[in-house]
């Protein structure tokens, strides 16, 4: 007979909480290697007796002293963190994206689970989850109008959803922009893939794109050429700026765990009414104008823009625009800013910027300590803009200049996930950038 809620012991309760929150990576069932909500679903559908016990444990009358329970659970989490430093349970990082899939030693057999791990405004991006796998075996890009099967360009232009992976390490030098079609995932896990020294990625008037695990660098301006964008269409492209990733009039985009540097224009730019975007776990280095979000001060259609910038490392050799925002709503959360020359976060045209739980390390230059910059705007205008810093760690003299009345409705539209303590930023971002994953091991 099942124990009543009141008789359910504190010890049993802690065992359940302990295994769900800390030891999920060690469980043998697949459900315990995926997201917490998947655990709950599996408990209810596959392990009804376990689910019944869990329901009892979570009943409001199950324990007499919830504060004691919270304290003990916190202690168990702290202990697990200390064990992680010794090499145990290395997937328990506190980074919810990584902890969603990196615990699984068979991630390479269940790649599409990544699509269930999104956070922030771009969390609904499913990429090619519902399609077939496409294996890129040829790094060439000889004909942008009639791409060869097996090339990356041939994969991304197809009409149907595709989850695109790579047969081996490769460097892809694109002759012209890589124009993506909707419902595509580019997944570089398990190999070392560089898109470099030529054109780079264009996401234009499409939806549901995931780009994960790629090195993107040394992108060049290209254009004044014919380029195919689908099996049934190709057209004339004027000169491209040389962005690493250019997002133009698109939505439900997730850019995760890429390493980006040294491109002719921006590393990631989003313009012309693009929205529902998450930029997470990326490593940005050696670049001037890192990220532009918004087409122009006069382009008011960008007021729909909502972008999450989370868990990224803005590293060595960066100068400005991390990001530079115009119209819209921007959640900058739990990033590590270790380098800038001019400023970190800038804007014009009254963007709402919600900075939470970031670590800002100012440069040595005494005239570059300010995190924020209002671009070509008088104080009389920008003092009404809603920019706030909440829980940020400001180091080496860094300071954030807030503004606005802090309207709750405005910040609600610029809030996309719960910020963690800035003290955790180092651990959360330690694996930012393209990962070195080996098949059969935790990534």
mmCIF file of N, CA and C in Angstrom, residues 251-356:
data_model
loop_
_atom_site.group_PDB
_atom_site.id
_atom_site.type_symbol
_atom_site.label_atom_id
_atom_site.label_comp_id
_atom_site.label_asym_id
_atom_site.label_seq_id
_atom_site.Cartn_x
_atom_site.Cartn_y
_atom_site.Cartn_z
ATOM 1 N N UNK A 251 12.211 34.515 -39.037
ATOM 2 C CA UNK A 251 11.769 34.288 -37.660
ATOM 3 C C UNK A 251 12.046 32.859 -37.229
ATOM 4 N N UNK A 252 12.022 32.650 -35.913
ATOM 5 C CA UNK A 252 12.278 31.352 -35.296
ATOM 6 C C UNK A 252 13.656 30.833 -35.731
ATOM 7 N N UNK A 253 14.661 31.574 -35.256
ATOM 8 C CA UNK A 253 16.053 31.300 -35.603
ATOM 9 C C UNK A 253 16.828 31.043 -34.315
ATOM 10 N N UNK A 254 17.653 29.980 -34.308
ATOM 11 C CA UNK A 254 18.471 29.659 -33.148
ATOM 12 C C UNK A 254 19.906 29.440 -33.611
ATOM 13 N N UNK A 255 20.814 30.292 -33.119
ATOM 14 C CA UNK A 255 22.236 30.212 -33.434
ATOM 15 C C UNK A 255 22.957 29.795 -32.155
ATOM 16 N N UNK A 256 23.486 28.571 -32.101
ATOM 17 C CA UNK A 256 23.977 28.001 -30.846
ATOM 18 C C UNK A 256 25.321 27.311 -31.028
ATOM 19 N N UNK A 257 26.221 27.543 -30.108
ATOM 20 C CA UNK A 257 27.511 26.845 -30.018
ATOM 21 C C UNK A 257 28.344 26.953 -31.293
ATOM 22 N N UNK A 258 28.423 28.151 -31.841
ATOM 23 C CA UNK A 258 29.311 28.398 -32.971
ATOM 24 C C UNK A 258 30.467 29.285 -32.532
ATOM 25 N N UNK A 259 31.566 29.224 -33.279
ATOM 26 C CA UNK A 259 32.714 30.105 -33.057
ATOM 27 C C UNK A 259 32.812 31.046 -34.245
ATOM 28 N N UNK A 260 32.729 32.354 -33.969
ATOM 29 C CA UNK A 260 32.675 33.345 -35.045
ATOM 30 C C UNK A 260 33.757 34.402 -34.843
ATOM 31 N N UNK A 261 34.415 34.792 -35.953
ATOM 32 C CA UNK A 261 35.473 35.796 -35.855
ATOM 33 C C UNK A 261 35.791 36.388 -37.222
ATOM 34 N N UNK A 262 36.302 37.606 -37.205
ATOM 35 C CA UNK A 262 37.030 38.227 -38.301
ATOM 36 C C UNK A 262 36.296 38.199 -39.642
ATOM 37 N N UNK A 263 35.093 38.753 -39.666
ATOM 38 C CA UNK A 263 34.357 38.864 -40.925
ATOM 39 C C UNK A 263 34.379 40.313 -41.423
ATOM 40 N N UNK A 264 34.036 40.496 -42.693
ATOM 41 C CA UNK A 264 34.142 41.809 -43.313
ATOM 42 C C UNK A 264 33.159 42.815 -42.715
ATOM 43 N N UNK A 265 31.970 42.352 -42.289
ATOM 44 C CA UNK A 265 30.987 43.259 -41.706
ATOM 45 C C UNK A 265 30.637 42.755 -40.310
ATOM 46 N N UNK A 266 29.406 42.323 -40.056
ATOM 47 C CA UNK A 266 29.040 41.818 -38.740
ATOM 48 C C UNK A 266 29.275 40.326 -38.619
ATOM 49 N N UNK A 267 29.394 39.854 -37.391
ATOM 50 C CA UNK A 267 29.428 38.404 -37.183
ATOM 51 C C UNK A 267 28.019 37.824 -37.265
ATOM 52 N N UNK A 268 27.053 38.481 -36.599
ATOM 53 C CA UNK A 268 25.639 38.124 -36.747
ATOM 54 C C UNK A 268 24.857 39.429 -36.852
ATOM 55 N N UNK A 269 24.118 39.596 -37.931
ATOM 56 C CA UNK A 269 23.233 40.753 -38.100
ATOM 57 C C UNK A 269 21.812 40.259 -38.333
ATOM 58 N N UNK A 270 20.836 40.923 -37.695
ATOM 59 C CA UNK A 270 19.416 40.598 -37.894
ATOM 60 C C UNK A 270 18.678 41.891 -38.203
ATOM 61 N N UNK A 271 17.989 41.945 -39.338
ATOM 62 C CA UNK A 271 17.372 43.184 -39.803
ATOM 63 C C UNK A 271 16.027 42.894 -40.474
ATOM 64 N N UNK A 272 15.339 43.983 -40.845
ATOM 65 C CA UNK A 272 14.147 43.950 -41.694
ATOM 66 C C UNK A 272 13.027 43.086 -41.129
ATOM 67 N N UNK A 273 12.640 43.362 -39.884
ATOM 68 C CA UNK A 273 11.507 42.678 -39.290
ATOM 69 C C UNK A 273 11.777 41.268 -38.805
ATOM 70 N N UNK A 274 13.027 40.869 -38.686
ATOM 71 C CA UNK A 274 13.340 39.553 -38.131
ATOM 72 C C UNK A 274 12.991 39.521 -36.649
ATOM 73 N N UNK A 275 12.566 38.361 -36.159
ATOM 74 C CA UNK A 275 12.190 38.247 -34.751
ATOM 75 C C UNK A 275 12.198 36.785 -34.328
ATOM 76 N N UNK A 276 11.937 36.551 -33.029
ATOM 77 C CA UNK A 276 11.952 35.207 -32.435
ATOM 78 C C UNK A 276 13.320 34.554 -32.677
ATOM 79 N N UNK A 277 14.356 35.209 -32.146
ATOM 80 C CA UNK A 277 15.742 34.802 -32.379
ATOM 81 C C UNK A 277 16.424 34.552 -31.043
ATOM 82 N N UNK A 278 17.192 33.452 -30.971
ATOM 83 C CA UNK A 278 18.081 33.210 -29.835
ATOM 84 C C UNK A 278 19.501 33.029 -30.347
ATOM 85 N N UNK A 279 20.424 33.759 -29.738
ATOM 86 C CA UNK A 279 21.860 33.631 -30.010
ATOM 87 C C UNK A 279 22.490 33.167 -28.704
ATOM 88 N N UNK A 280 22.936 31.914 -28.653
ATOM 89 C CA UNK A 280 23.358 31.320 -27.380
ATOM 90 C C UNK A 280 24.631 30.503 -27.524
ATOM 91 N N UNK A 281 25.417 30.481 -26.459
ATOM 92 C CA UNK A 281 26.581 29.595 -26.341
ATOM 93 C C UNK A 281 27.627 29.798 -27.431
ATOM 94 N N UNK A 282 27.651 30.961 -28.041
ATOM 95 C CA UNK A 282 28.639 31.216 -29.087
ATOM 96 C C UNK A 282 29.882 31.879 -28.500
ATOM 97 N N UNK A 283 30.997 31.736 -29.224
ATOM 98 C CA UNK A 283 32.257 32.346 -28.826
ATOM 99 C C UNK A 283 32.655 33.333 -29.915
ATOM 100 N N UNK A 284 32.656 34.615 -29.561
ATOM 101 C CA UNK A 284 32.954 35.688 -30.500
ATOM 102 C C UNK A 284 34.351 36.237 -30.203
ATOM 103 N N UNK A 285 35.176 36.362 -31.237
ATOM 104 C CA UNK A 285 36.524 36.901 -31.051
ATOM 105 C C UNK A 285 36.943 37.705 -32.275
ATOM 106 N N UNK A 286 37.947 38.574 -32.084
ATOM 107 C CA UNK A 286 38.678 39.258 -33.149
ATOM 108 C C UNK A 286 37.768 39.858 -34.213
ATOM 109 N N UNK A 287 37.034 40.881 -33.775
ATOM 110 C CA UNK A 287 36.107 41.517 -34.709
ATOM 111 C C UNK A 287 35.761 42.914 -34.206
ATOM 112 N N UNK A 288 35.394 43.780 -35.122
ATOM 113 C CA UNK A 288 35.011 45.138 -34.757
ATOM 114 C C UNK A 288 33.530 45.196 -34.404
ATOM 115 N N UNK A 289 32.651 45.228 -35.392
ATOM 116 C CA UNK A 289 31.208 45.406 -35.163
ATOM 117 C C UNK A 289 30.548 44.031 -35.086
ATOM 118 N N UNK A 290 30.395 43.534 -33.864
ATOM 119 C CA UNK A 290 30.066 42.130 -33.644
ATOM 120 C C UNK A 290 28.646 41.789 -34.078
ATOM 121 N N UNK A 291 27.645 42.533 -33.603
ATOM 122 C CA UNK A 291 26.261 42.124 -33.808
ATOM 123 C C UNK A 291 25.358 43.350 -33.949
ATOM 124 N N UNK A 292 24.671 43.436 -35.069
ATOM 125 C CA UNK A 292 23.718 44.521 -35.329
ATOM 126 C C UNK A 292 22.307 43.946 -35.344
ATOM 127 N N UNK A 293 21.421 44.531 -34.553
ATOM 128 C CA UNK A 293 20.037 44.069 -34.466
ATOM 129 C C UNK A 293 19.121 45.240 -34.797
ATOM 130 N N UNK A 294 18.717 45.310 -36.053
ATOM 131 C CA UNK A 294 17.868 46.395 -36.514
ATOM 132 C C UNK A 294 18.417 47.026 -37.774
ATOM 133 N N UNK A 295 17.535 47.279 -38.746
ATOM 134 C CA UNK A 295 17.967 47.741 -40.067
ATOM 135 C C UNK A 295 18.424 49.194 -40.057
ATOM 136 N N UNK A 296 17.579 50.092 -39.569
ATOM 137 C CA UNK A 296 17.904 51.510 -39.489
ATOM 138 C C UNK A 296 16.985 52.162 -38.471
ATOM 139 N N UNK A 297 17.333 53.352 -38.027
ATOM 140 C CA UNK A 297 16.499 54.054 -37.051
ATOM 141 C C UNK A 297 15.120 54.366 -37.609
ATOM 142 N N UNK A 298 15.008 54.505 -38.921
ATOM 143 C CA UNK A 298 13.726 54.855 -39.544
ATOM 144 C C UNK A 298 12.879 53.641 -39.895
ATOM 145 N N UNK A 299 13.451 52.445 -39.799
ATOM 146 C CA UNK A 299 12.717 51.241 -40.199
ATOM 147 C C UNK A 299 11.928 50.712 -38.998
ATOM 148 N N UNK A 300 10.704 51.195 -38.853
ATOM 149 C CA UNK A 300 9.916 50.903 -37.650
ATOM 150 C C UNK A 300 9.334 49.497 -37.628
ATOM 151 N N UNK A 301 9.381 48.781 -38.742
ATOM 152 C CA UNK A 301 8.911 47.386 -38.710
ATOM 153 C C UNK A 301 9.743 46.538 -37.765
ATOM 154 N N UNK A 302 10.948 46.987 -37.447
ATOM 155 C CA UNK A 302 11.778 46.252 -36.496
ATOM 156 C C UNK A 302 11.280 46.353 -35.063
ATOM 157 N N UNK A 303 10.193 47.091 -34.829
ATOM 158 C CA UNK A 303 9.616 47.139 -33.477
ATOM 159 C C UNK A 303 9.096 45.774 -33.026
ATOM 160 N N UNK A 304 8.889 44.850 -33.970
ATOM 161 C CA UNK A 304 8.446 43.500 -33.601
ATOM 162 C C UNK A 304 9.609 42.636 -33.128
ATOM 163 N N UNK A 305 10.832 43.115 -33.287
ATOM 164 C CA UNK A 305 12.008 42.289 -33.031
ATOM 165 C C UNK A 305 12.125 41.930 -31.555
ATOM 166 N N UNK A 306 12.317 40.628 -31.289
ATOM 167 C CA UNK A 306 12.617 40.110 -29.954
ATOM 168 C C UNK A 306 13.791 39.139 -30.091
ATOM 169 N N UNK A 307 14.876 39.455 -29.392
ATOM 170 C CA UNK A 307 16.099 38.655 -29.514
ATOM 171 C C UNK A 307 16.637 38.340 -28.131
ATOM 172 N N UNK A 308 16.998 37.080 -27.916
ATOM 173 C CA UNK A 308 17.676 36.645 -26.700
ATOM 174 C C UNK A 308 19.151 36.441 -26.996
ATOM 175 N N UNK A 309 20.009 37.081 -26.174
ATOM 176 C CA UNK A 309 21.456 36.888 -26.252
ATOM 177 C C UNK A 309 21.862 36.239 -24.933
ATOM 178 N N UNK A 310 22.184 34.949 -24.945
ATOM 179 C CA UNK A 310 22.374 34.212 -23.689
ATOM 180 C C UNK A 310 23.572 33.269 -23.746
ATOM 181 N N UNK A 311 24.323 33.221 -22.645
ATOM 182 C CA UNK A 311 25.377 32.227 -22.398
ATOM 183 C C UNK A 311 26.539 32.318 -23.398
ATOM 184 N N UNK A 312 26.692 33.472 -24.052
ATOM 185 C CA UNK A 312 27.794 33.645 -24.997
ATOM 186 C C UNK A 312 29.036 34.164 -24.287
ATOM 187 N N UNK A 313 30.189 33.923 -24.908
ATOM 188 C CA UNK A 313 31.441 34.514 -24.443
ATOM 189 C C UNK A 313 31.902 35.515 -25.492
ATOM 190 N N UNK A 314 31.938 36.775 -25.092
ATOM 191 C CA UNK A 314 32.466 37.828 -25.943
ATOM 192 C C UNK A 314 33.931 38.010 -25.547
ATOM 193 N N UNK A 315 34.824 37.470 -26.381
ATOM 194 C CA UNK A 315 36.206 37.296 -25.982
ATOM 195 C C UNK A 315 37.181 38.264 -26.628
ATOM 196 N N UNK A 316 38.406 37.797 -26.793
ATOM 197 C CA UNK A 316 39.519 38.661 -27.143
ATOM 198 C C UNK A 316 39.339 39.293 -28.534
ATOM 199 N N UNK A 317 39.863 40.514 -28.636
ATOM 200 C CA UNK A 317 39.903 41.189 -29.919
ATOM 201 C C UNK A 317 38.601 41.805 -30.378
ATOM 202 N N UNK A 318 37.622 41.991 -29.489
ATOM 203 C CA UNK A 318 36.343 42.601 -29.872
ATOM 204 C C UNK A 318 36.358 44.091 -29.543
ATOM 205 N N UNK A 319 35.645 44.864 -30.367
ATOM 206 C CA UNK A 319 35.666 46.316 -30.198
ATOM 207 C C UNK A 319 34.318 46.866 -29.747
ATOM 208 N N UNK A 320 33.209 46.494 -30.422
ATOM 209 C CA UNK A 320 31.917 47.114 -30.108
ATOM 210 C C UNK A 320 30.772 46.242 -30.637
ATOM 211 N N UNK A 321 29.527 46.674 -30.336
ATOM 212 C CA UNK A 321 28.291 46.049 -30.819
ATOM 213 C C UNK A 321 28.129 44.610 -30.337
ATOM 214 N N UNK A 322 27.869 44.454 -29.052
ATOM 215 C CA UNK A 322 27.704 43.107 -28.488
ATOM 216 C C UNK A 322 26.407 42.984 -27.677
ATOM 217 N N UNK A 323 25.231 43.366 -28.215
ATOM 218 C CA UNK A 323 24.956 43.824 -29.579
ATOM 219 C C UNK A 323 24.759 45.341 -29.638
ATOM 220 N N UNK A 324 24.462 45.845 -30.837
ATOM 221 C CA UNK A 324 24.009 47.204 -31.074
ATOM 222 C C UNK A 324 22.577 47.109 -31.578
ATOM 223 N N UNK A 325 21.637 47.677 -30.815
ATOM 224 C CA UNK A 325 20.203 47.449 -31.029
ATOM 225 C C UNK A 325 19.511 48.710 -31.540
ATOM 226 N N UNK A 326 18.435 48.516 -32.286
ATOM 227 C CA UNK A 326 17.587 49.636 -32.681
ATOM 228 C C UNK A 326 16.200 49.428 -32.073
ATOM 229 N N UNK A 327 15.170 49.354 -32.908
ATOM 230 C CA UNK A 327 13.828 49.125 -32.376
ATOM 231 C C UNK A 327 13.726 47.701 -31.824
ATOM 232 N N UNK A 328 12.811 47.479 -30.897
ATOM 233 C CA UNK A 328 12.536 46.121 -30.457
ATOM 234 C C UNK A 328 12.929 45.862 -29.019
ATOM 235 N N UNK A 329 13.005 44.565 -28.678
ATOM 236 C CA UNK A 329 13.162 44.111 -27.296
ATOM 237 C C UNK A 329 14.289 43.084 -27.239
ATOM 238 N N UNK A 330 15.221 43.298 -26.316
ATOM 239 C CA UNK A 330 16.448 42.516 -26.314
ATOM 240 C C UNK A 330 16.764 42.062 -24.890
ATOM 241 N N UNK A 331 16.861 40.746 -24.731
ATOM 242 C CA UNK A 331 17.176 40.154 -23.432
ATOM 243 C C UNK A 331 18.621 39.682 -23.486
ATOM 244 N N UNK A 332 19.477 40.353 -22.738
ATOM 245 C CA UNK A 332 20.907 40.045 -22.693
ATOM 246 C C UNK A 332 21.171 39.401 -21.339
ATOM 247 N N UNK A 333 21.397 38.084 -21.330
ATOM 248 C CA UNK A 333 21.327 37.357 -20.068
ATOM 249 C C UNK A 333 22.454 36.332 -19.930
ATOM 250 N N UNK A 334 23.182 36.411 -18.814
ATOM 251 C CA UNK A 334 24.199 35.430 -18.432
ATOM 252 C C UNK A 334 25.290 35.245 -19.483
ATOM 253 N N UNK A 335 25.727 36.349 -20.063
ATOM 254 C CA UNK A 335 26.866 36.325 -20.979
ATOM 255 C C UNK A 335 28.137 36.736 -20.234
ATOM 256 N N UNK A 336 29.281 36.341 -20.804
ATOM 257 C CA UNK A 336 30.572 36.711 -20.241
ATOM 258 C C UNK A 336 31.267 37.687 -21.191
ATOM 259 N N UNK A 337 31.391 38.939 -20.750
ATOM 260 C CA UNK A 337 32.062 39.970 -21.537
ATOM 261 C C UNK A 337 33.458 40.181 -20.947
ATOM 262 N N UNK A 338 34.456 39.647 -21.625
ATOM 263 C CA UNK A 338 35.817 39.772 -21.108
ATOM 264 C C UNK A 338 36.653 40.767 -21.898
ATOM 265 N N UNK A 339 36.174 41.220 -23.059
ATOM 266 C CA UNK A 339 36.935 42.163 -23.873
ATOM 267 C C UNK A 339 36.002 43.100 -24.626
ATOM 268 N N UNK A 340 36.304 44.373 -24.588
ATOM 269 C CA UNK A 340 35.791 45.341 -25.557
ATOM 270 C C UNK A 340 36.758 46.514 -25.573
ATOM 271 N N UNK A 341 36.737 47.258 -26.674
ATOM 272 C CA UNK A 341 37.593 48.430 -26.805
ATOM 273 C C UNK A 341 36.788 49.713 -26.645
ATOM 274 N N UNK A 342 35.603 49.773 -27.273
ATOM 275 C CA UNK A 342 34.770 50.976 -27.209
ATOM 276 C C UNK A 342 33.634 50.833 -26.202
ATOM 277 N N UNK A 343 32.790 49.825 -26.377
ATOM 278 C CA UNK A 343 31.663 49.572 -25.482
ATOM 279 C C UNK A 343 31.171 48.159 -25.732
ATOM 280 N N UNK A 344 30.275 47.685 -24.880
ATOM 281 C CA UNK A 344 29.699 46.345 -25.052
ATOM 282 C C UNK A 344 28.322 46.420 -25.704
ATOM 283 N N UNK A 345 27.383 47.135 -25.085
ATOM 284 C CA UNK A 345 25.999 47.153 -25.561
ATOM 285 C C UNK A 345 25.637 48.581 -25.977
ATOM 286 N N UNK A 346 25.169 48.721 -27.210
ATOM 287 C CA UNK A 346 24.795 50.036 -27.708
ATOM 288 C C UNK A 346 23.430 50.020 -28.355
ATOM 289 N N UNK A 347 22.933 51.220 -28.661
ATOM 290 C CA UNK A 347 21.634 51.262 -29.316
ATOM 291 C C UNK A 347 21.230 52.654 -29.721
ATOM 292 N N UNK A 348 20.197 52.699 -30.551
ATOM 293 C CA UNK A 348 19.534 53.936 -30.962
ATOM 294 C C UNK A 348 18.086 53.587 -31.270
ATOM 295 N N UNK A 349 17.252 54.599 -31.459
ATOM 296 C CA UNK A 349 15.851 54.400 -31.854
ATOM 297 C C UNK A 349 15.014 53.705 -30.775
ATOM 298 N N UNK A 350 15.355 53.930 -29.502
ATOM 299 C CA UNK A 350 14.516 53.516 -28.379
ATOM 300 C C UNK A 350 14.297 52.010 -28.262
ATOM 301 N N UNK A 351 15.365 51.209 -28.269
ATOM 302 C CA UNK A 351 15.193 49.788 -27.969
ATOM 303 C C UNK A 351 14.989 49.575 -26.474
ATOM 304 N N UNK A 352 14.334 48.475 -26.112
ATOM 305 C CA UNK A 352 14.259 48.060 -24.708
ATOM 306 C C UNK A 352 15.329 46.993 -24.484
ATOM 307 N N UNK A 353 16.233 47.260 -23.566
ATOM 308 C CA UNK A 353 17.361 46.355 -23.305
ATOM 309 C C UNK A 353 17.306 45.912 -21.850
ATOM 310 N N UNK A 354 17.216 44.605 -21.669
ATOM 311 C CA UNK A 354 17.093 43.995 -20.344
ATOM 312 C C UNK A 354 18.354 43.178 -20.093
ATOM 313 N N UNK A 355 19.289 43.743 -19.340
ATOM 314 C CA UNK A 355 20.565 43.093 -19.051
ATOM 315 C C UNK A 355 20.498 42.443 -17.680
ATOM 316 N N UNK A 356 20.641 41.108 -17.642
ATOM 317 C CA UNK A 356 20.479 40.376 -16.390
ATOM 318 C C UNK A 356 21.570 39.319 -16.220
#
